[in-house]
Tab-separated table of C-alpha atoms in Angstrom:
chain	number	residue	atom	x	y	z
R	24	MET	CA	59.742	-88.869	-106.350
R	25	PRO	CA	60.254	-86.267	-102.897
R	26	VAL	CA	58.187	-87.596	-99.641
R	27	VAL	CA	56.032	-84.670	-98.270
R	28	ILE	CA	54.902	-84.328	-94.569
R	29	GLY	CA	51.593	-81.861	-94.355
R	30	PHE	CA	50.305	-80.714	-90.734
R	31	GLU	CA	46.741	-79.466	-91.047
R	32	GLY	CA	44.773	-77.895	-88.044
R	33	SER	CA	42.836	-74.970	-88.781
R	34	ALA	CA	39.835	-75.407	-87.498
R	35	ASN	CA	38.804	-78.761	-84.946
R	36	LYS	CA	40.933	-81.477	-86.813
R	37	ILE	CA	44.396	-81.899	-86.538
R	38	GLY	CA	46.012	-84.145	-89.053
R	39	ILE	CA	48.923	-85.204	-90.514
R	40	GLY	CA	49.487	-86.992	-93.863
R	41	ILE	CA	52.624	-88.001	-96.181
R	42	ILE	CA	52.270	-88.034	-99.496
R	43	ARG	CA	55.177	-89.572	-102.104
R	44	ASP	CA	54.750	-89.072	-106.138
R	45	GLY	CA	50.916	-88.884	-105.908
R	46	GLU	CA	50.405	-91.928	-103.270
R	47	VAL	CA	48.802	-91.146	-99.740
R	48	LEU	CA	51.325	-93.042	-97.496
R	49	SER	CA	49.160	-92.501	-93.972
R	50	ASN	CA	46.868	-89.855	-93.287
R	51	PRO	CA	45.792	-90.038	-89.632
R	52	ARG	CA	43.227	-87.539	-87.628
R	53	ARG	CA	41.523	-86.274	-84.388
R	54	THR	CA	38.591	-84.449	-84.047
R	55	TYR	CA	37.691	-81.718	-81.263
R	56	ILE	CA	33.997	-82.654	-80.244
R	57	THR	CA	32.181	-80.558	-77.722
R	58	PRO	CA	28.723	-81.210	-76.318
R	59	PRO	CA	25.393	-80.670	-78.377
R	60	GLY	CA	24.861	-77.374	-78.242
R	61	GLN	CA	28.179	-75.652	-78.362
R	62	GLY	CA	30.569	-74.544	-80.920
R	63	PHE	CA	34.336	-75.076	-80.360
R	64	MET	CA	36.646	-72.033	-79.071
R	65	PRO	CA	39.723	-71.281	-80.519
R	66	SER	CA	41.775	-71.560	-77.535
R	67	ASP	CA	40.228	-74.993	-76.473
R	68	THR	CA	40.767	-76.520	-80.028
R	69	ALA	CA	44.656	-75.411	-79.618
R	70	ARG	CA	44.851	-77.137	-76.598
R	71	HIS	CA	43.220	-80.431	-77.941
R	72	HIS	CA	45.989	-79.816	-80.641
R	73	ARG	CA	48.477	-79.558	-78.825
R	74	ALA	CA	47.544	-82.569	-76.710
R	75	VAL	CA	47.173	-84.961	-79.590
R	76	ILE	CA	49.505	-84.008	-82.113
R	77	LEU	CA	52.865	-85.747	-81.094
R	78	THR	CA	50.587	-88.927	-81.430
R	79	VAL	CA	49.036	-88.579	-84.756
R	80	LEU	CA	52.946	-87.039	-85.755
R	81	LYS	CA	54.298	-90.842	-84.795
R	82	GLU	CA	50.883	-92.552	-86.064
R	83	ALA	CA	51.626	-91.040	-89.564
R	84	LEU	CA	55.327	-92.243	-89.375
R	85	GLU	CA	54.199	-95.487	-88.697
R	86	GLN	CA	51.787	-96.327	-91.147
R	87	ALA	CA	53.626	-95.063	-94.251
R	88	GLY	CA	56.727	-97.304	-92.667
R	89	LEU	CA	58.957	-93.592	-93.109
R	90	LYS	CA	61.801	-92.290	-90.534
R	91	PRO	CA	62.488	-88.934	-90.361
R	92	ALA	CA	65.535	-89.176	-92.669
R	93	ASP	CA	62.990	-90.327	-95.640
R	94	ILE	CA	60.788	-86.919	-95.182
R	95	ASP	CA	62.278	-84.306	-98.308
R	96	CYS	CA	59.789	-81.432	-97.274
R	97	VAL	CA	57.646	-80.409	-94.195
R	98	ALA	CA	54.285	-78.443	-95.281
R	99	TYR	CA	51.925	-76.801	-93.024
R	100	THR	CA	48.409	-74.952	-93.027
R	101	LYS	CA	49.870	-71.475	-93.273
R	102	GLY	CA	45.855	-70.022	-93.679
R	103	PRO	CA	43.132	-69.482	-93.527
R	104	GLY	CA	41.732	-70.749	-90.167
R	105	MET	CA	41.067	-69.977	-86.476
R	106	GLY	CA	44.320	-68.250	-85.252
R	107	ALA	CA	45.269	-70.389	-82.187
R	108	PRO	CA	45.263	-73.706	-83.786
R	109	LEU	CA	46.829	-72.351	-86.739
R	110	VAL	CA	49.744	-71.433	-84.374
R	111	THR	CA	50.163	-74.431	-82.317
R	112	VAL	CA	50.424	-76.660	-85.698
R	113	ALA	CA	52.540	-73.863	-87.303
R	114	LEU	CA	55.002	-74.311	-84.473
R	115	VAL	CA	55.125	-77.816	-84.479
R	116	ALA	CA	55.589	-78.096	-88.426
R	117	ARG	CA	58.753	-75.558	-87.596
R	118	THR	CA	60.109	-77.154	-84.883
R	119	VAL	CA	60.166	-80.585	-86.618
R	120	ALA	CA	61.783	-78.973	-89.567
R	121	GLN	CA	64.591	-77.719	-87.953
R	122	LEU	CA	65.061	-80.932	-86.260
R	123	TRP	CA	64.700	-83.457	-89.276
R	124	GLY	CA	67.036	-80.474	-91.143
R	125	THR	CA	63.837	-80.555	-93.934
R	126	PRO	CA	62.588	-77.495	-96.110
R	127	LEU	CA	59.203	-76.010	-94.743
R	128	LEU	CA	56.473	-74.951	-96.657
R	129	GLY	CA	53.611	-73.001	-95.571
R	130	VAL	CA	50.359	-73.722	-97.936
R	131	ASN	CA	46.803	-72.084	-98.243
R	132	HIS	CA	44.800	-74.228	-96.841
R	133	CYS	CA	41.555	-73.542	-99.504
R	134	ILE	CA	44.246	-74.890	-102.448
R	135	GLY	CA	45.062	-78.120	-100.136
R	136	HIS	CA	41.502	-78.853	-100.479
R	137	ILE	CA	41.090	-78.397	-104.158
R	138	GLU	CA	44.487	-80.237	-104.930
R	139	MET	CA	44.044	-83.442	-102.926
R	140	GLY	CA	40.387	-83.109	-104.692
R	141	ARG	CA	42.164	-83.119	-107.950
R	142	LEU	CA	44.550	-85.779	-107.025
R	143	ILE	CA	41.659	-88.673	-105.681
R	144	THR	CA	39.158	-87.576	-108.659
R	145	ARG	CA	41.633	-87.237	-111.500
R	146	ALA	CA	39.364	-84.693	-112.528
R	147	ASP	CA	41.715	-82.132	-115.220
R	148	ASN	CA	40.454	-78.334	-115.098
R	149	PRO	CA	37.143	-78.638	-113.156
R	150	THR	CA	34.686	-75.268	-111.905
R	151	VAL	CA	35.265	-76.418	-108.075
R	152	LEU	CA	32.784	-76.028	-105.426
R	153	TYR	CA	34.810	-75.526	-101.979
R	154	VAL	CA	32.201	-75.747	-99.025
R	155	SER	CA	33.303	-76.042	-95.782
R	156	GLY	CA	32.780	-74.820	-92.021
R	157	GLY	CA	34.784	-71.778	-92.673
R	158	ASN	CA	34.681	-71.197	-96.611
R	159	THR	CA	32.159	-71.025	-99.334
R	160	GLN	CA	33.574	-70.366	-103.142
R	161	VAL	CA	33.400	-70.711	-106.251
R	162	ILE	CA	36.835	-71.389	-108.153
R	163	ALA	CA	38.402	-71.843	-111.661
R	164	TYR	CA	41.785	-72.568	-112.410
R	165	SER	CA	42.774	-69.469	-115.204
R	166	GLN	CA	45.692	-67.902	-116.762
R	167	ARG	CA	47.916	-70.020	-113.789
R	168	ARG	CA	45.889	-68.806	-110.751
R	169	TYR	CA	43.245	-69.945	-108.753
R	170	ARG	CA	40.415	-67.271	-109.102
R	171	ILE	CA	36.971	-66.875	-107.315
R	172	PHE	CA	34.390	-66.008	-109.321
R	173	GLY	CA	31.804	-66.558	-106.325
R	174	GLU	CA	31.651	-66.705	-102.681
R	175	THR	CA	29.573	-66.008	-99.251
R	176	ILE	CA	29.198	-62.605	-98.658
R	177	ASP	CA	29.059	-63.062	-94.849
R	178	ILE	CA	29.138	-66.886	-93.145
R	179	ALA	CA	30.214	-70.137	-94.724
R	180	VAL	CA	27.329	-72.659	-95.901
R	181	GLY	CA	29.098	-75.099	-92.780
R	182	ASN	CA	28.719	-72.270	-90.179
R	183	CYS	CA	24.799	-72.035	-91.541
R	184	LEU	CA	24.472	-75.900	-90.644
R	185	ASP	CA	26.872	-76.140	-88.269
R	186	ARG	CA	24.916	-72.689	-86.032
R	187	PHE	CA	21.225	-74.328	-86.736
R	188	ALA	CA	22.537	-77.566	-85.505
R	189	ARG	CA	23.075	-75.827	-82.049
R	190	VAL	CA	19.531	-74.389	-81.888
R	191	ILE	CA	18.186	-77.739	-81.964
R	192	LYS	CA	20.773	-79.107	-80.178
R	193	ILE	CA	21.929	-81.921	-82.144
R	194	SER	CA	25.073	-83.926	-81.680
R	195	ASN	CA	28.671	-82.842	-82.685
R	196	ASP	CA	29.490	-86.430	-82.938
R	197	PRO	CA	30.812	-87.295	-85.385
R	198	SER	CA	30.017	-83.471	-86.625
R	199	PRO	CA	26.557	-81.335	-86.786
R	200	GLY	CA	26.581	-81.130	-90.534
R	201	TYR	CA	26.450	-85.070	-90.871
R	202	ASN	CA	23.795	-85.437	-88.108
R	203	ILE	CA	21.632	-83.049	-90.238
R	204	GLU	CA	22.296	-85.054	-93.270
R	205	GLN	CA	20.476	-87.873	-91.666
R	206	MET	CA	18.017	-86.299	-90.041
R	207	ALA	CA	16.690	-84.151	-93.205
R	208	LYS	CA	16.685	-87.822	-95.022
R	209	LYS	CA	13.420	-88.251	-92.599
R	210	GLY	CA	12.150	-85.014	-93.328
R	211	SER	CA	8.944	-84.736	-95.597
R	212	GLN	CA	7.488	-81.449	-95.299
R	213	PHE	CA	9.356	-78.314	-97.042
R	214	VAL	CA	9.384	-75.076	-94.991
R	215	GLU	CA	9.738	-72.153	-97.297
R	216	LEU	CA	12.903	-70.159	-96.323
R	217	PRO	CA	14.843	-67.032	-97.688
R	218	TYR	CA	16.851	-67.776	-101.002
R	219	THR	CA	19.639	-65.664	-101.224
R	220	VAL	CA	21.838	-65.403	-104.293
R	221	LYS	CA	23.184	-62.152	-105.343
R	222	GLY	CA	24.839	-62.147	-108.466
R	223	MET	CA	27.780	-64.474	-108.242
R	224	ASP	CA	27.683	-64.296	-104.031
R	225	VAL	CA	25.583	-66.144	-101.526
R	226	SER	CA	24.410	-64.873	-98.596
R	227	PHE	CA	23.478	-67.303	-95.634
R	228	SER	CA	23.241	-64.854	-92.573
R	229	GLY	CA	19.716	-64.099	-93.471
R	230	ILE	CA	18.362	-67.639	-93.991
R	231	LEU	CA	20.091	-68.410	-90.525
R	232	SER	CA	18.335	-65.507	-88.611
R	233	TYR	CA	15.561	-66.539	-89.872
R	234	ILE	CA	15.069	-70.256	-88.888
R	235	GLU	CA	16.287	-69.329	-85.639
R	236	ASP	CA	13.458	-67.492	-85.218
R	237	MET	CA	10.674	-69.372	-86.128
R	238	SER	CA	12.316	-72.944	-85.657
R	239	HIS	CA	11.117	-72.780	-81.730
R	240	LYS	CA	7.286	-71.356	-82.794
R	241	MET	CA	6.696	-74.306	-85.701
R	242	LEU	CA	8.013	-76.770	-83.194
R	243	SER	CA	6.307	-75.962	-80.689
R	244	SER	CA	2.967	-75.474	-82.252
R	245	GLY	CA	3.510	-78.808	-84.194
R	246	GLN	CA	3.777	-77.301	-87.795
R	247	CYS	CA	6.644	-79.095	-88.828
R	248	THR	CA	9.367	-81.657	-87.078
R	249	GLU	CA	13.425	-80.839	-86.739
R	250	GLU	CA	13.817	-83.537	-89.735
R	251	ASP	CA	11.155	-80.924	-92.080
R	252	LEU	CA	13.725	-78.114	-90.978
R	253	CYS	CA	16.652	-79.752	-91.201
R	254	PHE	CA	15.594	-80.953	-94.873
R	255	SER	CA	14.179	-77.294	-95.794
R	256	LEU	CA	17.525	-75.835	-94.836
R	257	GLN	CA	19.699	-78.121	-97.039
R	258	GLU	CA	17.222	-78.212	-99.932
R	259	THR	CA	17.646	-74.453	-100.117
R	260	VAL	CA	21.269	-73.313	-99.442
R	261	PHE	CA	22.467	-76.464	-101.548
R	262	SER	CA	20.152	-75.029	-104.155
R	263	MET	CA	21.505	-71.325	-104.078
R	264	LEU	CA	25.476	-73.295	-104.431
R	265	VAL	CA	24.158	-75.526	-107.222
R	266	GLU	CA	23.039	-72.190	-108.773
R	267	ILE	CA	26.036	-70.291	-108.677
R	268	THR	CA	28.360	-73.281	-109.755
R	269	GLU	CA	26.218	-73.808	-112.904
R	270	ARG	CA	26.568	-70.252	-113.785
R	271	ALA	CA	30.136	-70.191	-113.298
R	272	MET	CA	30.788	-73.350	-115.813
R	273	ALA	CA	28.626	-71.229	-117.931
R	274	HIS	CA	30.819	-68.261	-118.281
R	275	CYS	CA	33.930	-70.665	-118.230
R	276	GLY	CA	32.700	-73.548	-120.626
R	277	SER	CA	33.447	-76.204	-118.309
R	278	GLN	CA	32.871	-79.704	-118.712
R	279	GLU	CA	33.430	-80.553	-114.991
R	280	VAL	CA	32.635	-79.945	-111.426
R	281	LEU	CA	34.557	-80.538	-108.349
R	282	ILE	CA	33.124	-80.670	-104.737
R	283	VAL	CA	35.719	-79.845	-101.959
R	284	GLY	CA	35.375	-79.196	-97.984
R	285	GLY	CA	34.157	-80.875	-94.987
R	286	VAL	CA	30.513	-80.036	-96.584
R	287	GLY	CA	31.142	-81.737	-99.696
R	288	CYS	CA	30.833	-85.206	-98.300
R	289	ASN	CA	27.151	-84.708	-97.991
R	290	LEU	CA	24.995	-86.991	-100.824
R	291	ARG	CA	22.072	-84.620	-101.208
R	292	LEU	CA	24.564	-81.786	-102.323
R	293	GLN	CA	26.564	-84.364	-104.756
R	294	GLU	CA	23.157	-85.726	-105.858
R	295	MET	CA	21.691	-82.024	-106.470
R	296	MET	CA	25.026	-81.055	-108.285
R	297	GLY	CA	25.049	-84.070	-110.199
R	298	VAL	CA	21.567	-83.717	-111.643
R	299	MET	CA	22.587	-80.281	-113.328
R	300	CYS	CA	25.965	-81.709	-114.559
R	301	LYS	CA	23.630	-84.586	-116.218
R	302	GLU	CA	21.709	-81.699	-117.826
R	303	ARG	CA	24.321	-80.168	-119.003
R	304	GLY	CA	26.607	-83.173	-120.209
R	305	ALA	CA	29.089	-82.546	-117.605
R	306	LYS	CA	30.920	-84.715	-115.025
R	307	LEU	CA	30.532	-84.270	-111.417
R	308	PHE	CA	33.389	-85.445	-109.244
R	309	ALA	CA	33.672	-85.639	-105.411
R	310	THR	CA	35.261	-87.751	-102.416
R	311	ASP	CA	34.478	-89.101	-99.353
R	312	GLU	CA	35.364	-88.078	-95.643
R	313	ARG	CA	38.554	-88.998	-95.747
R	314	PHE	CA	39.620	-86.578	-98.043
R	315	CYS	CA	36.762	-83.813	-98.240
R	316	ILE	CA	37.088	-83.274	-94.640
R	317	ASP	CA	40.283	-81.439	-93.104
R	318	ASN	CA	43.280	-83.577	-93.303
R	319	GLY	CA	47.300	-83.610	-93.505
R	320	ALA	CA	47.414	-85.408	-96.876
R	321	MET	CA	45.608	-82.720	-98.472
R	322	ILE	CA	48.513	-80.206	-97.381
R	323	ALA	CA	51.148	-82.286	-98.337
R	324	GLN	CA	49.549	-83.307	-101.214
R	325	ALA	CA	49.638	-79.193	-102.184
R	326	GLY	CA	53.076	-78.888	-100.769
R	327	TRP	CA	54.405	-81.537	-103.233
R	328	GLU	CA	52.927	-80.005	-105.682
R	329	MET	CA	55.228	-76.654	-104.995
R	330	PHE	CA	58.400	-78.168	-103.615
R	331	ARG	CA	58.298	-79.948	-106.936
R	332	SER	CA	58.047	-76.102	-108.579
R	333	GLY	CA	60.941	-74.979	-106.486
R	334	GLN	CA	58.982	-73.480	-103.943
R	335	ILE	CA	60.531	-73.353	-99.796
R	336	THR	CA	59.615	-70.853	-96.815
R	337	GLU	CA	62.256	-69.370	-95.240
R	338	LEU	CA	61.880	-69.384	-91.531
R	339	GLU	CA	61.443	-65.869	-90.797
R	340	ASP	CA	58.231	-66.095	-93.198
R	341	SER	CA	56.770	-68.897	-91.927
R	342	TRP	CA	54.155	-66.975	-89.905
R	343	ILE	CA	50.072	-67.965	-89.617
R	344	THR	CA	47.369	-65.869	-91.228
R	345	GLN	CA	43.766	-66.282	-90.596
R	346	ARG	CA	42.280	-64.635	-93.655
R	347	GLN	CA	44.590	-65.879	-96.742
R	348	HIS	CA	42.420	-64.810	-99.192
R	349	SER	CA	43.678	-63.055	-101.851
R	350	ILE	CA	46.421	-65.218	-103.168
R	351	LEU	CA	43.581	-67.436	-104.949
R	352	GLY	CA	43.818	-64.368	-107.207
R	353	ARG	CA	40.255	-62.657	-106.855
R	354	GLN	CA	38.909	-61.589	-109.917
R	355	LYS	CA	35.521	-61.229	-109.000
R	356	GLU	CA	34.891	-57.259	-109.759
R	357	THR	CA	36.058	-57.446	-113.234
R	358	MET	CA	33.669	-60.570	-114.080
R	359	ARG	CA	30.358	-59.963	-111.979
R	360	ASP	CA	28.386	-58.168	-115.075
R	361	LYS	CA	29.406	-60.904	-117.486
R	362	LEU	CA	28.685	-63.539	-114.990
R	363	THR	CA	25.309	-62.471	-113.951
R	364	SER	CA	23.979	-61.973	-117.052
R	365	HIS	CA	25.349	-64.930	-118.915
R	366	ARG	CA	22.343	-66.889	-120.083
R	367	ILE	CA	22.737	-70.794	-118.619
């Protein structure tokens, strides 16, 4: 039963987790939070990670009750993500691996989310909706590869929500998406927004531009409230995601849906996806904020699976990449016509 420690720091969260044979031994995390109306810059985020990463590492070992000698492999997020934070975490992981004399493994952040979701929920072979601040994809496992069936063609759904939160100055503590979700619960009026599904892909930049342009006019004139706008934005973008997920399920003959990524914590998204699954006689799987938000345990779990299969990353190959996309085995070009014409 190998013990793997995972380092995650691709965005504003720094986490270190330890996995042993499918058991989460520890999973501490810190979040870089900026003032309302502001996003997080790569350089500032990396500076935050550098300041706390050794403290988080100490916590992870102490919570697990382990010493460095007990660790069999060090895994780290190789990509995708923000360059400066990725480099910060990769350097620490490389240093730790050399100091402890353990193998090193570079892990795809996206696969980390999926493998963590499968571990926690025990989903067998689901159609995966991966939704976060930096990624939006519908993924299924086929022919020993993860294959992308649909995705955003511009910005991620989480980025769309976060940027709208800046427009109306919603707090970033604990996260802008969470605070939008709470405000949306108080919304009662639906404001019609652009609904942009293009085959198996979705587009959020137009929706964001539209709501940015009209929000101040509607709010100042009293046509709607901030809560109404949060409600309307959630309903629109989540409906788009449910549509492309259902179409992928129809093509694959899948009876399981797994939602992963930070936006996957949203209970309204889970509710809407649950209604679709119930109508199809399918099952929905999702996790709470401990595991759907970026964390070290998900990198450790993906690393654990890779390590068991004999994979390691040589030191000279232990670089990072901000856009680690093709590793998932993108097959959309050959499937697009079938998927968009398939009857649901």
